[in-house]
mmCIF file of C-alpha atoms in Angstrom:
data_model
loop_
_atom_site.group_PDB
_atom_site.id
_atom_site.type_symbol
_atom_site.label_atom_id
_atom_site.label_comp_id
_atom_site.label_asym_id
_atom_site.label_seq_id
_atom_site.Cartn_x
_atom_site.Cartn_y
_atom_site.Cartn_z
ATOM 1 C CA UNK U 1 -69.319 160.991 295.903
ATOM 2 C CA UNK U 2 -66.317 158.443 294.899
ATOM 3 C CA UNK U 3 -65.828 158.530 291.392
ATOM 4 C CA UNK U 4 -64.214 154.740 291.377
ATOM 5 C CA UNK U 5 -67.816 154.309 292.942
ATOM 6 C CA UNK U 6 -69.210 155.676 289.692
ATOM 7 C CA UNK U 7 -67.013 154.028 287.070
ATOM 8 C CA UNK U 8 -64.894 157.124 286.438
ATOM 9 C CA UNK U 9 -61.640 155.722 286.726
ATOM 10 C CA UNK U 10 -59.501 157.523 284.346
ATOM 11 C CA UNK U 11 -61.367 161.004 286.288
ATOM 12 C CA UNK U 12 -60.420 159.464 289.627
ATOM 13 C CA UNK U 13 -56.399 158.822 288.734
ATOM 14 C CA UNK U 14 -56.040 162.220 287.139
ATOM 15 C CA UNK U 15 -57.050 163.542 290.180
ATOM 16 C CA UNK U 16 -55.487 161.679 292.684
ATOM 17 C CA UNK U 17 -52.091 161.917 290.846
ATOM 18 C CA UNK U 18 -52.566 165.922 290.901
ATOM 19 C CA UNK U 19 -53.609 165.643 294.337
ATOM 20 C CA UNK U 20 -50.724 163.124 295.438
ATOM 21 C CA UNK U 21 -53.614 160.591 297.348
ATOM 22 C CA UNK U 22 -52.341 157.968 295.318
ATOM 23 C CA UNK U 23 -51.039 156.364 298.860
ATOM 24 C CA UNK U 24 -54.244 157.231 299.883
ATOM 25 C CA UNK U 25 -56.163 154.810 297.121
ATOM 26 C CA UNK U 26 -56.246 150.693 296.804
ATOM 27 C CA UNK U 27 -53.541 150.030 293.861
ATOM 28 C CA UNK U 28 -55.556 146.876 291.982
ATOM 29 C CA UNK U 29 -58.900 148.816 292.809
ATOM 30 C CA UNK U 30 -57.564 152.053 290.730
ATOM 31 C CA UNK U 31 -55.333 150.751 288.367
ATOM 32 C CA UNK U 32 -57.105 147.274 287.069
ATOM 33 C CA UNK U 33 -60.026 148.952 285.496
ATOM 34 C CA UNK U 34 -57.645 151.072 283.503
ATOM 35 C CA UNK U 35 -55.519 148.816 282.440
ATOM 36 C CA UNK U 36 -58.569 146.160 281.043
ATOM 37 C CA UNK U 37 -59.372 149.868 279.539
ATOM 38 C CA UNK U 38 -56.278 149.769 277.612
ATOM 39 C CA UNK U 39 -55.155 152.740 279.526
ATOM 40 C CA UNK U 40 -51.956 151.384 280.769
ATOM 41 C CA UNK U 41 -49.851 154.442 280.386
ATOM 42 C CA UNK U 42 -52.914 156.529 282.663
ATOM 43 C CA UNK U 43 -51.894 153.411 285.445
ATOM 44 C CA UNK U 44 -48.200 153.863 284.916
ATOM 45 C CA UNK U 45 -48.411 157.593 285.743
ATOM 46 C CA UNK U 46 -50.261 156.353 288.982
ATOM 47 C CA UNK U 47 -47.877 154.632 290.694
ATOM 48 C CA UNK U 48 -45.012 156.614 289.114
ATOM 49 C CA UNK U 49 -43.026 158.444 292.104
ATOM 50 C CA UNK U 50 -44.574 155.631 294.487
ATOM 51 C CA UNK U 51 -41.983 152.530 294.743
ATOM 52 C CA UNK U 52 -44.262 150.516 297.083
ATOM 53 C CA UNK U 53 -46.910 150.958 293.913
ATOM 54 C CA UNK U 54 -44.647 150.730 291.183
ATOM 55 C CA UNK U 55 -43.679 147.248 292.419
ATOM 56 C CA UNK U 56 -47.413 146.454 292.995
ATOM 57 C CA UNK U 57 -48.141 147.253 289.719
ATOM 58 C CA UNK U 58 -45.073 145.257 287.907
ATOM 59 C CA UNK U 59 -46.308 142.286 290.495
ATOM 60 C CA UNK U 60 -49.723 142.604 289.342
ATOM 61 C CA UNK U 61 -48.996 142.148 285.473
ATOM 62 C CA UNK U 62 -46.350 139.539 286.459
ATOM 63 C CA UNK U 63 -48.969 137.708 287.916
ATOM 64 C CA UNK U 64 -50.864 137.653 284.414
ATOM 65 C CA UNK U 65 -48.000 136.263 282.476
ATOM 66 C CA UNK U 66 -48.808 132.984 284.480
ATOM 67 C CA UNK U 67 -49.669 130.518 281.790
ATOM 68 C CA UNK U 68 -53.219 129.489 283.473
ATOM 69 C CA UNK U 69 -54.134 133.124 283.905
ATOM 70 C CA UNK U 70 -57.637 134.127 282.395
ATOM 71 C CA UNK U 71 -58.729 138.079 281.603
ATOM 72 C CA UNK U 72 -62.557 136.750 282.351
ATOM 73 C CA UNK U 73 -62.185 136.358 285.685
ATOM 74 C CA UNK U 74 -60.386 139.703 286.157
ATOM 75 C CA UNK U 75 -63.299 141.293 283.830
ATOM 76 C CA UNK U 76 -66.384 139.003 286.198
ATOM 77 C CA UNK U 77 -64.784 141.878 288.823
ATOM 78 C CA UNK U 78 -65.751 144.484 286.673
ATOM 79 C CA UNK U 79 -68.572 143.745 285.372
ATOM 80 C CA UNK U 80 -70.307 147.213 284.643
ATOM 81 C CA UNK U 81 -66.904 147.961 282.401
ATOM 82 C CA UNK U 82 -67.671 147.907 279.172
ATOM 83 C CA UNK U 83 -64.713 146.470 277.512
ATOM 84 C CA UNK U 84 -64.262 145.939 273.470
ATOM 85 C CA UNK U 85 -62.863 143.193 272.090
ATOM 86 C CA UNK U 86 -59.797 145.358 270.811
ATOM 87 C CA UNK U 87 -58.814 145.793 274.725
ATOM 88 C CA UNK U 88 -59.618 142.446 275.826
ATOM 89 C CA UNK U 89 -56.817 141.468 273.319
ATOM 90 C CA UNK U 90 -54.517 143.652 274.943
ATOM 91 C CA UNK U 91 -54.605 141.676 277.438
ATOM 92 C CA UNK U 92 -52.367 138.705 277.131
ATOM 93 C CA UNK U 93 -49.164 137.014 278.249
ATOM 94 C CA UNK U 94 -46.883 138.080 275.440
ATOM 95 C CA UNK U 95 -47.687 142.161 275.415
ATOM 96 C CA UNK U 96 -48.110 141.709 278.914
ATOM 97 C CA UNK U 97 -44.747 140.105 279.344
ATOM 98 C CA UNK U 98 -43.381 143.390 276.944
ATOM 99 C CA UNK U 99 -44.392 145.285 279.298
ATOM 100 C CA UNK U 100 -43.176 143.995 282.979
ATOM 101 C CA UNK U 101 -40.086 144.278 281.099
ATOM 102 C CA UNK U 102 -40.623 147.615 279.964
ATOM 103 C CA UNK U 103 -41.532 148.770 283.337
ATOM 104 C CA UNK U 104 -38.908 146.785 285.420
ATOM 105 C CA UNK U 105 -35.811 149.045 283.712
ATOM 106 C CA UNK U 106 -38.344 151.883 284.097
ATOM 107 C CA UNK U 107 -38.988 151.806 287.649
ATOM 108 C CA UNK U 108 -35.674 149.671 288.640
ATOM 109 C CA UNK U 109 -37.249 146.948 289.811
ATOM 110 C CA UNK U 110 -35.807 143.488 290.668
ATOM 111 C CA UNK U 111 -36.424 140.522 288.000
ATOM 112 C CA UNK U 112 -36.453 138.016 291.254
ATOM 113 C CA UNK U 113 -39.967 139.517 291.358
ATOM 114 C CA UNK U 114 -41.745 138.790 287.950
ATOM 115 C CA UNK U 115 -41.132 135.353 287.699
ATOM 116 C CA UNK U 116 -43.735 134.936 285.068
ATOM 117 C CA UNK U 117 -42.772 136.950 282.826
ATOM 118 C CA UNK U 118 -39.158 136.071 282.947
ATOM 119 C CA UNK U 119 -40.502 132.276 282.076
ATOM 120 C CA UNK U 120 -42.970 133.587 278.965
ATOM 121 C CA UNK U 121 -39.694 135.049 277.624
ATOM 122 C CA UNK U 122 -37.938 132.472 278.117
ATOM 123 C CA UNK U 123 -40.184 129.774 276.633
ATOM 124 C CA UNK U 124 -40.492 132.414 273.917
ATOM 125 C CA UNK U 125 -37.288 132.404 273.026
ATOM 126 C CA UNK U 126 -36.556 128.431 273.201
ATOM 127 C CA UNK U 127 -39.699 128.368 270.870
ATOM 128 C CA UNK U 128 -38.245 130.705 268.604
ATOM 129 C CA UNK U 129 -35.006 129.025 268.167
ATOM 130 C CA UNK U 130 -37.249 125.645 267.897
ATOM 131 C CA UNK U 131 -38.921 127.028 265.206
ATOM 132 C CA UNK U 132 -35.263 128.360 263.187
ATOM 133 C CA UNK U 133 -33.541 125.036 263.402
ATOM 134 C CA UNK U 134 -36.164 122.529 263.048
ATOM 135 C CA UNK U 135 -38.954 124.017 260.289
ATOM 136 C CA UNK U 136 -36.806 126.273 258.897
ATOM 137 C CA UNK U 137 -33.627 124.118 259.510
ATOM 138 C CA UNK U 138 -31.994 127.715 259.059
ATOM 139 C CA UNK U 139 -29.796 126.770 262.343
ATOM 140 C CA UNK U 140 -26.327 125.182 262.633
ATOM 141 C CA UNK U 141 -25.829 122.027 265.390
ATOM 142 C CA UNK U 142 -23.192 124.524 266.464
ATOM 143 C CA UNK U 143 -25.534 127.773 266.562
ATOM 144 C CA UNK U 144 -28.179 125.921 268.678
ATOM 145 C CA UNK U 145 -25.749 124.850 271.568
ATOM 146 C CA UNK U 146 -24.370 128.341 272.009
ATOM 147 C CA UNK U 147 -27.712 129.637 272.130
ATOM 148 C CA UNK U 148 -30.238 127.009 274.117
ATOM 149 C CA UNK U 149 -27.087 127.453 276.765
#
């Protein structure tokens, strides 16, 4: 019996990561789940070793960071996971954003890929420095050129 087939998905990477199937096993099909589980580090440790599926995975939350991207249709896939409102919120551009970065120096992975989150931080930023010089008017003329540049 196929424990992805039975909701076990945290049981079914374990195993294929001791067993080394992870070539074996659909990326998004394995790793999804566990990350809408808030088990992101279980997913990391998936692909880890794998570049094909380290890139798939940095693609995948890449593709999240898009600003029209919604976690309810990922979830609609999933429906028999039961997923708590605390993980739900884990899922969003910003952390998710953290992360492709995180995992782009981890598994040396080209920014030319992640797109997304590359603009989140940059909008981020230009929001940020918005914010300084205009409602806190904390920010020099001067300041703001060298830094919008």
């Amino acid at each position: 019996m196929n424990l992805m087939s039975l909701h076990c998905y945290k049981e079914a990477a374990v195993l294929s990561v001791k067993l080394k199937l992870q070539k074996d096993l659909n990326m998004e099909e394995m790793c999804v789940p566990l990350i809408l589980q808030n088990k992101l580090p279980l997913a990391e440790s998936f692909v880890t070793g794998h570049y094909h599926l380290e890139q798939q995975l940095v693609t995948l939350l890449d593709s999240w960071c898009h600003a029209y991207f919604s976690v309810d249709e990922i979830s609609r896939r999933y429906p028999r996971l039961s997923l708590t409102k605390h993980c739900m919120s884990q899922i969003q551009p910003k952390l998710l954003a953290k992360h492709v970065f995180r995992l782009m120096v981890k598994f040396n992975i080209d920014q030319g890929l992640c797109p997304n989150a590359r603009h989140k931080r940059r909008l981020d930023s230009l929001r940020f420095l918005m914010y300084k010089t205009f409602v806190e008017k904390g920010m020099t003329e001067e300041i703001w050129s060298d830094h919008v540049q």
